[in-house]
Amino acid sequence: MRYSFQHTPLSPLQLTGAIKWLIITNVVVYVFQVFAGRSFIYTFGLVPYSLIHYFRLWQLFTYMFLHGGIFHLLFNLFILWMFGKSVEDAWGTKSFLKYYFICGLGAAIAIVLTGPNSTTVNIGASGAIYGILVAFAMLYPETIIYLYFLIPVKAKYLAIILGVIAFLAGISGSGSGIAHFGHLGGLLVGYLYLKYPVWKYRFPRIDGLKLFRRKYQPKEEIISKNWEEEINRILDKILAQGVDSLTIEEKKMMDEYVQRRGEE
C-alpha cells in the first residue's frame, strides 16, 4: 500500500532527530543481519515460545529493528519518514521515541497473546509504524492522504481502515508471514495511549496529545494571563479536533506563540 499526503509542516527532505536516528539504526542493523545469518534473527526476533519459556525478554524490543528483506525495510522507513517527522515536530524527540517504543511493545504483546506457543519469528517495526499513523491521524485528522498516489482519504479514516484490515486479516489468518495482530496491537495501544487520560497516571511524564501543550508551556512572566488562557483554549481545540480545525487567526496566534517560545 502506497501513501502520499498534502500536509507538509516540514521541508520534504528534512529529517527530525528521532527519525534520523531510527533510519540509521534500522539500516545498520539490517546490514549486520544480512551477514549474521538466521541464528541472529531467531535470537533477536520475536519468537513467542522462546520469550515465554526461555525468558528472552529483550525480543520485545529488538524485533523492531529486524526486517524480512530490503523492501520490507524501505517501506517501513518510508512511512516512518513521511508521517513520523510531523508527529516528532509537534511533540519533540524524546517524547516521540517513548511513544514509538510503547507502540512497538504493544504490538509485541499482541503477537505473544494471540500465539503464545508459536515458534514463528516475528520481525519488523510495523507495529510501531501503525502507532505513528494513529498519532498523525489524531494530530492532523483532516489531512488528505493519497493511497497509491491516486485515492484521496482523510488521515482519520485511513487509521480506521487500516485497523479494520488488520483485524479481519488477523482473524482470517490471511497473509502468510504477516503479524496482523501485531499491527492491530500497535495501532490500538497508540490510540489508547493518546485518547484516555488514565495513561498519564501510568506514564506521568507523557500525557498523550498534551505533549504538544507541555512542549510549549508558557511562562507567566512573559505571557499574560489572558494570552495564556487563549492559547490553552486553542490547544484544547487541537486536542479535540486537530490542527486543521484552527481558524486563520488561531493559526497566527499559535505561530506567534511558538516563535516567542523559541526566543526564550
mmCIF file of C-alpha atoms in Angstrom:
data_model
loop_
_atom_site.group_PDB
_atom_site.id
_atom_site.type_symbol
_atom_site.label_atom_id
_atom_site.label_comp_id
_atom_site.label_asym_id
_atom_site.label_seq_id
_atom_site.Cartn_x
_atom_site.Cartn_y
_atom_site.Cartn_z
ATOM 1 C CA MET A 1 0.000 0.000 0.000
ATOM 2 C CA ARG A 2 1.499 3.328 -1.082
ATOM 3 C CA TYR A 3 0.830 6.686 0.508
ATOM 4 C CA SER A 4 1.159 10.360 -0.301
ATOM 5 C CA PHE A 5 -0.257 13.288 1.662
ATOM 6 C CA GLN A 6 -0.704 17.040 1.413
ATOM 7 C CA HIS A 7 0.209 18.131 4.947
ATOM 8 C CA THR A 8 3.900 19.134 4.960
ATOM 9 C CA PRO A 9 4.786 21.250 8.032
ATOM 10 C CA LEU A 10 8.455 20.470 7.418
ATOM 11 C CA SER A 11 10.608 20.509 4.316
ATOM 12 C CA PRO A 12 10.033 17.270 2.372
ATOM 13 C CA LEU A 13 13.662 16.169 2.793
ATOM 14 C CA GLN A 14 14.110 17.423 6.345
ATOM 15 C CA LEU A 15 14.815 14.732 8.941
ATOM 16 C CA THR A 16 13.967 15.295 12.587
ATOM 17 C CA GLY A 17 16.248 13.877 15.288
ATOM 18 C CA ALA A 18 14.387 10.680 16.165
ATOM 19 C CA ILE A 19 13.527 9.889 12.547
ATOM 20 C CA LYS A 20 17.161 10.231 11.527
ATOM 21 C CA TRP A 21 18.311 8.027 14.431
ATOM 22 C CA LEU A 22 15.716 5.341 13.696
ATOM 23 C CA ILE A 23 16.513 5.268 9.979
ATOM 24 C CA ILE A 24 20.263 4.978 10.550
ATOM 25 C CA THR A 25 19.858 2.346 13.270
ATOM 26 C CA ASN A 26 17.488 0.206 11.213
ATOM 27 C CA VAL A 27 19.752 0.336 8.165
ATOM 28 C CA VAL A 28 22.873 -0.554 10.174
ATOM 29 C CA VAL A 29 21.100 -3.436 11.923
ATOM 30 C CA TYR A 30 19.755 -4.724 8.607
ATOM 31 C CA VAL A 31 23.230 -4.776 7.062
ATOM 32 C CA PHE A 32 24.519 -6.681 10.088
ATOM 33 C CA GLN A 33 21.509 -9.010 9.936
ATOM 34 C CA VAL A 34 22.250 -9.928 6.310
ATOM 35 C CA PHE A 35 25.749 -11.110 7.184
ATOM 36 C CA ALA A 36 24.905 -12.618 10.586
ATOM 37 C CA GLY A 37 22.532 -15.292 9.308
ATOM 38 C CA ARG A 38 19.394 -16.967 10.634
ATOM 39 C CA SER A 39 20.655 -17.515 14.175
ATOM 40 C CA PHE A 40 20.807 -13.752 14.670
ATOM 41 C CA ILE A 41 17.176 -13.393 13.574
ATOM 42 C CA TYR A 42 15.949 -16.153 15.884
ATOM 43 C CA THR A 43 17.900 -14.686 18.801
ATOM 44 C CA PHE A 44 16.718 -11.102 18.435
ATOM 45 C CA GLY A 45 13.459 -11.538 16.529
ATOM 46 C CA LEU A 46 10.252 -12.069 18.498
ATOM 47 C CA VAL A 47 9.531 -15.783 18.994
ATOM 48 C CA PRO A 48 6.611 -16.124 21.461
ATOM 49 C CA TYR A 49 7.583 -19.630 22.604
ATOM 50 C CA SER A 50 11.193 -18.613 23.298
ATOM 51 C CA LEU A 51 10.098 -15.427 25.025
ATOM 52 C CA ILE A 52 7.794 -17.274 27.421
ATOM 53 C CA HIS A 53 9.767 -20.461 28.063
ATOM 54 C CA TYR A 54 13.313 -19.105 27.885
ATOM 55 C CA PHE A 55 12.617 -15.570 29.155
ATOM 56 C CA ARG A 56 14.173 -13.832 26.186
ATOM 57 C CA LEU A 57 12.587 -10.555 27.192
ATOM 58 C CA TRP A 58 14.905 -8.478 25.017
ATOM 59 C CA GLN A 59 12.995 -9.765 21.996
ATOM 60 C CA LEU A 60 10.091 -7.455 22.937
ATOM 61 C CA PHE A 61 12.225 -4.547 21.736
ATOM 62 C CA THR A 62 14.932 -5.922 19.446
ATOM 63 C CA TYR A 63 12.468 -7.419 16.956
ATOM 64 C CA MET A 64 11.548 -3.884 15.870
ATOM 65 C CA PHE A 65 14.983 -3.371 14.318
ATOM 66 C CA LEU A 66 14.976 -6.520 12.168
ATOM 67 C CA HIS A 67 13.320 -6.814 8.759
ATOM 68 C CA GLY A 68 12.364 -9.552 6.348
ATOM 69 C CA GLY A 69 14.006 -8.012 3.306
ATOM 70 C CA ILE A 70 15.130 -4.780 1.721
ATOM 71 C CA PHE A 71 11.627 -3.852 0.532
ATOM 72 C CA HIS A 72 10.166 -4.503 3.989
ATOM 73 C CA LEU A 73 12.816 -2.203 5.449
ATOM 74 C CA LEU A 74 12.412 0.551 2.853
ATOM 75 C CA PHE A 75 8.618 0.555 3.102
ATOM 76 C CA ASN A 76 8.661 0.913 6.898
ATOM 77 C CA LEU A 77 11.288 3.646 6.782
ATOM 78 C CA PHE A 78 9.360 5.493 4.073
ATOM 79 C CA ILE A 79 6.169 5.525 6.168
ATOM 80 C CA LEU A 80 8.157 6.475 9.269
ATOM 81 C CA TRP A 81 9.739 9.397 7.427
ATOM 82 C CA MET A 82 6.546 10.591 5.756
ATOM 83 C CA PHE A 83 4.312 10.621 8.855
ATOM 84 C CA GLY A 84 6.716 10.475 11.781
ATOM 85 C CA LYS A 85 8.504 13.752 11.156
ATOM 86 C CA SER A 86 5.273 15.743 11.609
ATOM 87 C CA VAL A 87 4.496 13.935 14.871
ATOM 88 C CA GLU A 88 8.017 14.421 16.216
ATOM 89 C CA ASP A 89 7.950 18.081 15.222
ATOM 90 C CA ALA A 90 4.809 18.522 17.349
ATOM 91 C CA TRP A 91 5.939 16.506 20.367
ATOM 92 C CA GLY A 92 9.718 16.638 20.482
ATOM 93 C CA THR A 93 12.311 13.894 20.011
ATOM 94 C CA LYS A 94 12.283 12.309 23.469
ATOM 95 C CA SER A 95 8.509 12.017 23.721
ATOM 96 C CA PHE A 96 8.263 10.737 20.157
ATOM 97 C CA LEU A 97 10.748 7.942 20.829
ATOM 98 C CA LYS A 98 8.941 6.897 24.009
ATOM 99 C CA TYR A 99 5.666 6.701 22.139
ATOM 100 C CA TYR A 100 7.286 4.791 19.271
ATOM 101 C CA PHE A 101 8.681 2.106 21.568
ATOM 102 C CA ILE A 102 5.461 1.865 23.588
ATOM 103 C CA CYS A 103 3.552 1.125 20.373
ATOM 104 C CA GLY A 104 6.184 -1.399 19.326
ATOM 105 C CA LEU A 105 5.946 -3.066 22.732
ATOM 106 C CA GLY A 106 2.155 -3.132 22.457
ATOM 107 C CA ALA A 107 2.447 -4.838 19.084
ATOM 108 C CA ALA A 108 4.816 -7.446 20.535
ATOM 109 C CA ILE A 109 2.468 -8.191 23.430
ATOM 110 C CA ALA A 110 -0.433 -8.613 20.996
ATOM 111 C CA ILE A 111 1.607 -11.108 18.968
ATOM 112 C CA VAL A 112 2.518 -13.107 22.073
ATOM 113 C CA LEU A 113 -1.012 -13.112 23.495
ATOM 114 C CA THR A 114 -2.551 -14.327 20.233
ATOM 115 C CA GLY A 115 0.038 -17.078 19.739
ATOM 116 C CA PRO A 116 1.912 -17.859 22.974
ATOM 117 C CA ASN A 117 3.201 -21.232 21.749
ATOM 118 C CA SER A 118 4.165 -20.056 18.297
ATOM 119 C CA THR A 119 7.725 -20.729 17.166
ATOM 120 C CA THR A 120 7.393 -18.344 14.229
ATOM 121 C CA VAL A 121 9.871 -15.484 14.308
ATOM 122 C CA ASN A 122 8.276 -12.021 14.057
ATOM 123 C CA ILE A 123 10.363 -9.089 12.888
ATOM 124 C CA GLY A 124 9.816 -5.511 11.758
ATOM 125 C CA ALA A 125 8.801 -2.085 13.010
ATOM 126 C CA SER A 126 5.310 -2.248 11.501
ATOM 127 C CA GLY A 127 3.533 -2.275 14.882
ATOM 128 C CA ALA A 128 5.304 0.913 15.940
ATOM 129 C CA ILE A 129 4.658 2.421 12.494
ATOM 130 C CA TYR A 130 0.925 1.786 12.874
ATOM 131 C CA GLY A 131 1.089 3.692 16.159
ATOM 132 C CA ILE A 132 2.732 6.618 14.369
ATOM 133 C CA LEU A 133 -0.035 6.604 11.754
ATOM 134 C CA VAL A 134 -2.620 6.824 14.551
ATOM 135 C CA ALA A 135 -0.775 9.728 16.166
ATOM 136 C CA PHE A 136 -0.633 11.553 12.834
ATOM 137 C CA ALA A 137 -4.337 10.934 12.264
ATOM 138 C CA MET A 138 -5.206 12.349 15.695
ATOM 139 C CA LEU A 139 -2.987 15.398 15.258
ATOM 140 C CA TYR A 140 -3.992 16.102 11.653
ATOM 141 C CA PRO A 141 -7.327 14.272 11.142
ATOM 142 C CA GLU A 142 -8.420 16.263 8.084
ATOM 143 C CA THR A 143 -5.169 15.854 6.166
ATOM 144 C CA ILE A 144 -5.687 14.201 2.783
ATOM 145 C CA ILE A 145 -3.600 11.088 2.156
ATOM 146 C CA TYR A 146 -3.426 9.518 -1.299
ATOM 147 C CA LEU A 147 -3.440 5.724 -1.358
ATOM 148 C CA TYR A 148 -1.332 4.517 -4.261
ATOM 149 C CA PHE A 149 -0.944 8.246 -5.007
ATOM 150 C CA LEU A 150 -4.463 8.228 -6.505
ATOM 151 C CA ILE A 151 -7.219 7.639 -3.936
ATOM 152 C CA PRO A 152 -7.785 10.554 -1.505
ATOM 153 C CA VAL A 153 -8.571 9.559 2.088
ATOM 154 C CA LYS A 154 -8.586 11.703 5.216
ATOM 155 C CA ALA A 155 -5.999 10.668 7.807
ATOM 156 C CA LYS A 156 -8.632 9.886 10.443
ATOM 157 C CA TYR A 157 -10.389 7.471 8.086
ATOM 158 C CA LEU A 158 -7.165 5.843 6.949
ATOM 159 C CA ALA A 159 -6.338 4.888 10.548
ATOM 160 C CA ILE A 160 -9.754 3.247 10.912
ATOM 161 C CA ILE A 161 -9.424 1.436 7.585
ATOM 162 C CA LEU A 162 -6.007 0.046 8.495
ATOM 163 C CA GLY A 163 -7.307 -1.125 11.870
ATOM 164 C CA VAL A 164 -10.242 -2.948 10.295
ATOM 165 C CA ILE A 165 -7.992 -4.566 7.681
ATOM 166 C CA ALA A 166 -5.537 -5.741 10.348
ATOM 167 C CA PHE A 167 -8.352 -7.182 12.465
ATOM 168 C CA LEU A 168 -10.074 -9.012 9.613
ATOM 169 C CA ALA A 169 -6.780 -10.341 8.265
ATOM 170 C CA GLY A 170 -5.805 -11.482 11.748
ATOM 171 C CA ILE A 171 -8.960 -13.470 12.459
ATOM 172 C CA SER A 172 -8.992 -14.954 8.959
ATOM 173 C CA GLY A 173 -5.356 -15.995 9.150
ATOM 174 C CA SER A 174 -4.607 -14.460 5.755
ATOM 175 C CA GLY A 175 -1.277 -13.022 4.775
ATOM 176 C CA SER A 176 1.323 -15.682 5.476
ATOM 177 C CA GLY A 177 4.234 -14.312 7.471
ATOM 178 C CA ILE A 178 2.460 -11.067 8.369
ATOM 179 C CA ALA A 179 1.673 -10.465 12.047
ATOM 180 C CA HIS A 180 -1.669 -8.718 11.580
ATOM 181 C CA PHE A 181 -2.488 -8.803 15.287
ATOM 182 C CA GLY A 182 0.849 -7.104 15.883
ATOM 183 C CA HIS A 183 -0.191 -4.297 13.545
ATOM 184 C CA LEU A 184 -3.527 -4.055 15.319
ATOM 185 C CA GLY A 185 -1.823 -4.092 18.719
ATOM 186 C CA GLY A 186 0.457 -1.190 17.808
ATOM 187 C CA LEU A 187 -2.494 0.758 16.446
ATOM 188 C CA LEU A 188 -4.729 0.169 19.484
ATOM 189 C CA VAL A 189 -2.023 0.860 22.052
ATOM 190 C CA GLY A 190 -1.201 4.114 20.274
ATOM 191 C CA TYR A 191 -4.856 5.132 20.210
ATOM 192 C CA LEU A 192 -5.496 4.259 23.867
ATOM 193 C CA TYR A 193 -2.304 5.980 24.933
ATOM 194 C CA LEU A 194 -3.335 9.212 23.243
ATOM 195 C CA LYS A 195 -7.070 9.120 23.856
ATOM 196 C CA TYR A 196 -7.614 8.241 27.502
ATOM 197 C CA PRO A 197 -6.245 10.273 30.437
ATOM 198 C CA VAL A 198 -5.721 7.172 32.604
ATOM 199 C CA TRP A 199 -2.422 6.713 30.764
ATOM 200 C CA LYS A 200 -0.998 9.835 32.331
ATOM 201 C CA TYR A 201 -1.085 8.181 35.739
ATOM 202 C CA ARG A 202 0.865 5.200 34.457
ATOM 203 C CA PHE A 203 3.248 7.365 32.478
ATOM 204 C CA PRO A 204 3.169 10.688 34.389
ATOM 205 C CA ARG A 205 5.744 12.389 32.175
ATOM 206 C CA ILE A 206 3.788 11.723 29.000
ATOM 207 C CA ASP A 207 0.150 12.744 28.637
ATOM 208 C CA GLY A 208 -0.812 11.757 25.125
ATOM 209 C CA LEU A 209 -1.505 14.654 22.785
ATOM 210 C CA LYS A 210 -0.969 17.084 25.682
ATOM 211 C CA LEU A 211 2.716 16.620 24.976
ATOM 212 C CA PHE A 212 2.168 19.368 22.431
ATOM 213 C CA ARG A 213 0.993 21.652 25.217
ATOM 214 C CA ARG A 214 3.849 20.700 27.523
ATOM 215 C CA LYS A 215 6.410 21.383 24.844
ATOM 216 C CA TYR A 216 5.212 24.958 24.506
ATOM 217 C CA GLN A 217 4.068 25.632 28.089
ATOM 218 C CA PRO A 218 4.155 29.445 28.504
ATOM 219 C CA LYS A 219 5.994 31.273 31.293
ATOM 220 C CA GLU A 220 3.759 33.591 33.315
ATOM 221 C CA GLU A 221 6.354 36.351 33.436
ATOM 222 C CA ILE A 222 6.385 36.564 29.625
ATOM 223 C CA ILE A 223 2.829 35.829 28.543
ATOM 224 C CA SER A 224 -0.175 37.497 30.154
ATOM 225 C CA LYS A 225 -2.918 35.505 31.830
ATOM 226 C CA ASN A 226 -5.424 36.320 29.087
ATOM 227 C CA TRP A 227 -2.967 35.296 26.404
ATOM 228 C CA GLU A 228 -2.238 32.048 28.216
ATOM 229 C CA GLU A 229 -5.932 31.262 28.559
ATOM 230 C CA GLU A 230 -6.480 31.853 24.851
ATOM 231 C CA ILE A 231 -3.506 29.673 23.940
ATOM 232 C CA ASN A 232 -4.812 26.920 26.215
ATOM 233 C CA ARG A 233 -8.197 27.157 24.527
ATOM 234 C CA ILE A 234 -6.567 26.755 21.122
ATOM 235 C CA LEU A 235 -4.504 23.802 22.340
ATOM 236 C CA ASP A 236 -7.649 22.164 23.703
ATOM 237 C CA LYS A 237 -9.214 22.644 20.290
ATOM 238 C CA ILE A 238 -6.208 20.952 18.672
ATOM 239 C CA LEU A 239 -6.569 18.008 21.052
ATOM 240 C CA ALA A 240 -10.265 17.641 20.267
ATOM 241 C CA GLN A 241 -10.406 18.438 16.547
ATOM 242 C CA GLY A 242 -6.850 18.529 15.194
ATOM 243 C CA VAL A 243 -4.655 21.303 13.801
ATOM 244 C CA ASP A 244 -6.695 21.603 10.610
ATOM 245 C CA SER A 245 -9.704 22.858 12.612
ATOM 246 C CA LEU A 246 -7.993 26.140 13.564
ATOM 247 C CA THR A 247 -9.113 29.441 12.087
ATOM 248 C CA ILE A 248 -6.657 31.761 10.364
ATOM 249 C CA GLU A 249 -6.454 33.959 13.474
ATOM 250 C CA GLU A 250 -5.883 30.965 15.734
ATOM 251 C CA LYS A 251 -3.093 29.722 13.473
ATOM 252 C CA LYS A 252 -1.479 33.175 13.593
ATOM 253 C CA MET A 253 -1.644 33.128 17.401
ATOM 254 C CA MET A 254 -0.028 29.680 17.504
ATOM 255 C CA ASP A 255 2.717 30.795 15.121
ATOM 256 C CA GLU A 256 3.434 33.805 17.324
ATOM 257 C CA TYR A 257 3.284 31.618 20.418
ATOM 258 C CA VAL A 258 5.803 29.112 19.069
ATOM 259 C CA GLN A 259 8.047 31.964 17.894
ATOM 260 C CA ARG A 260 8.049 33.533 21.367
ATOM 261 C CA ARG A 261 8.886 30.212 22.973
ATOM 262 C CA GLY A 262 11.734 29.721 20.533
ATOM 263 C CA GLU A 263 13.241 33.060 21.537
ATOM 264 C CA GLU A 264 13.316 32.217 25.264
#
